[in-house]
XYZ file of C-alpha atoms in Angstrom:
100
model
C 0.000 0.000 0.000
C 1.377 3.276 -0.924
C 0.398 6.790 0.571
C 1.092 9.759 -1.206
C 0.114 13.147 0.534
C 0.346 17.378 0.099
C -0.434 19.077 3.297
C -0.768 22.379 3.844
C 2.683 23.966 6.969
C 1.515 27.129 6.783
C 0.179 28.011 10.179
C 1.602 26.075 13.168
C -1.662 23.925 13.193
C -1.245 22.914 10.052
C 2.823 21.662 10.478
C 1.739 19.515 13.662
C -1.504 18.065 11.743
C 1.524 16.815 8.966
C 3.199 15.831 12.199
C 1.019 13.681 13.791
C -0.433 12.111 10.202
C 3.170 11.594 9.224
C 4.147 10.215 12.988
C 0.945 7.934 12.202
C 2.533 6.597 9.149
C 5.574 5.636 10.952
C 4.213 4.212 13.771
C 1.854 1.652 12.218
C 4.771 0.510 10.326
C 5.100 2.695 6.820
C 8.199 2.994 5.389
C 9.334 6.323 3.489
C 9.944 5.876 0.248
C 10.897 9.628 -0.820
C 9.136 12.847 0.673
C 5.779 12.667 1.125
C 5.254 8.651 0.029
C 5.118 6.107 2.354
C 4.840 2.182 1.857
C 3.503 -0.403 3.638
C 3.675 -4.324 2.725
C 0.850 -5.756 3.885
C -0.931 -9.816 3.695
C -3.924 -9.630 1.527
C -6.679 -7.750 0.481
C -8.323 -7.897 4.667
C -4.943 -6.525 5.885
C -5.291 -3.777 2.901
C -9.300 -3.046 3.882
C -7.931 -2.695 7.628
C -5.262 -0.487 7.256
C -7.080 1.668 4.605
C -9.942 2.356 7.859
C -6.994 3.207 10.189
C -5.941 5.597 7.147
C -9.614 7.546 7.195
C -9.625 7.321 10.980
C -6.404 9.292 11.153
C -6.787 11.807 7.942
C -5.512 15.592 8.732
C -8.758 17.870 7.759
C -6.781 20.065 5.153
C -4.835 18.828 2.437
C -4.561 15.725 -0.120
C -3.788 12.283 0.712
C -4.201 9.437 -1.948
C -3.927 5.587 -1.860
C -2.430 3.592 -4.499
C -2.335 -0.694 -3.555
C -0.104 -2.428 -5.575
C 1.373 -6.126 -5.825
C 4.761 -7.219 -4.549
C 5.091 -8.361 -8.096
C 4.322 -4.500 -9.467
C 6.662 -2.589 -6.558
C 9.295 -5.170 -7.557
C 9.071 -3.566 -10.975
C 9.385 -0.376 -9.997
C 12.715 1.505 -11.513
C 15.290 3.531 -9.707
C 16.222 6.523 -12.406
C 18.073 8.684 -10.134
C 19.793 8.764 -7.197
C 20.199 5.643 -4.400
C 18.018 2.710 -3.109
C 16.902 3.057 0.513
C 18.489 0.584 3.396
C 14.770 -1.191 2.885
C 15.178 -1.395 -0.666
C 18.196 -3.579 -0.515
C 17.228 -6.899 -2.315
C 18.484 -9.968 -0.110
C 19.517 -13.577 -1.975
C 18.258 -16.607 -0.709
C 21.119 -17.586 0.223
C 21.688 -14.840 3.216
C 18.036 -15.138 4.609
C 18.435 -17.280 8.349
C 15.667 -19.586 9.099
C 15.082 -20.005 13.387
């Protein structure tokens, strides 16, 4: 699931309304992928239905936030044209995943 968002820091209650949808983000375990998109991998479509309601539940009142929900497959495809891949981004080899 990908969130992409543009909200308003002009007044002071609009920068902590960012703050506390972007701590949001964070804390129910997005990853950012550049400014202002965040991704989360989540286990089927019920996991995708339950995090979207979290999503409306915690929606600043000003501002534009849109959803995209992709495959593994279709992020896997996703190109790199400039500059470096995140720490998350990393691809790991079968070989160096540990089984406990």
């Amino acid at each position: 699931m990908l969130v992409f968002f543009d909200l308003p820091v002009v007044s002071k209650a609009d920068r902590r309304a960012y703050t506390v949808f972007r701590r949001f983000l964070l804390n129910d375990g997005y990853d950012m992928i550049q400014f202002s998109v965040y991704g989360r991998i989540l286990n089927g479509t019920d996991a995708a239905q339950k995090h979207m309601q979290r999503l409306l539940a915690n929606l600043p009142s000003e501002g534009s936030v849109r959803v995209l929900t992709v495959t593994e497959k279709q992020f896997a495809s996703m190109k790199l044209l400039v500059g470096l891949p995140l720490f998350q981004e990393k691809k790991v080899n079968a070989a160096q995943i540990a089984l406990f």
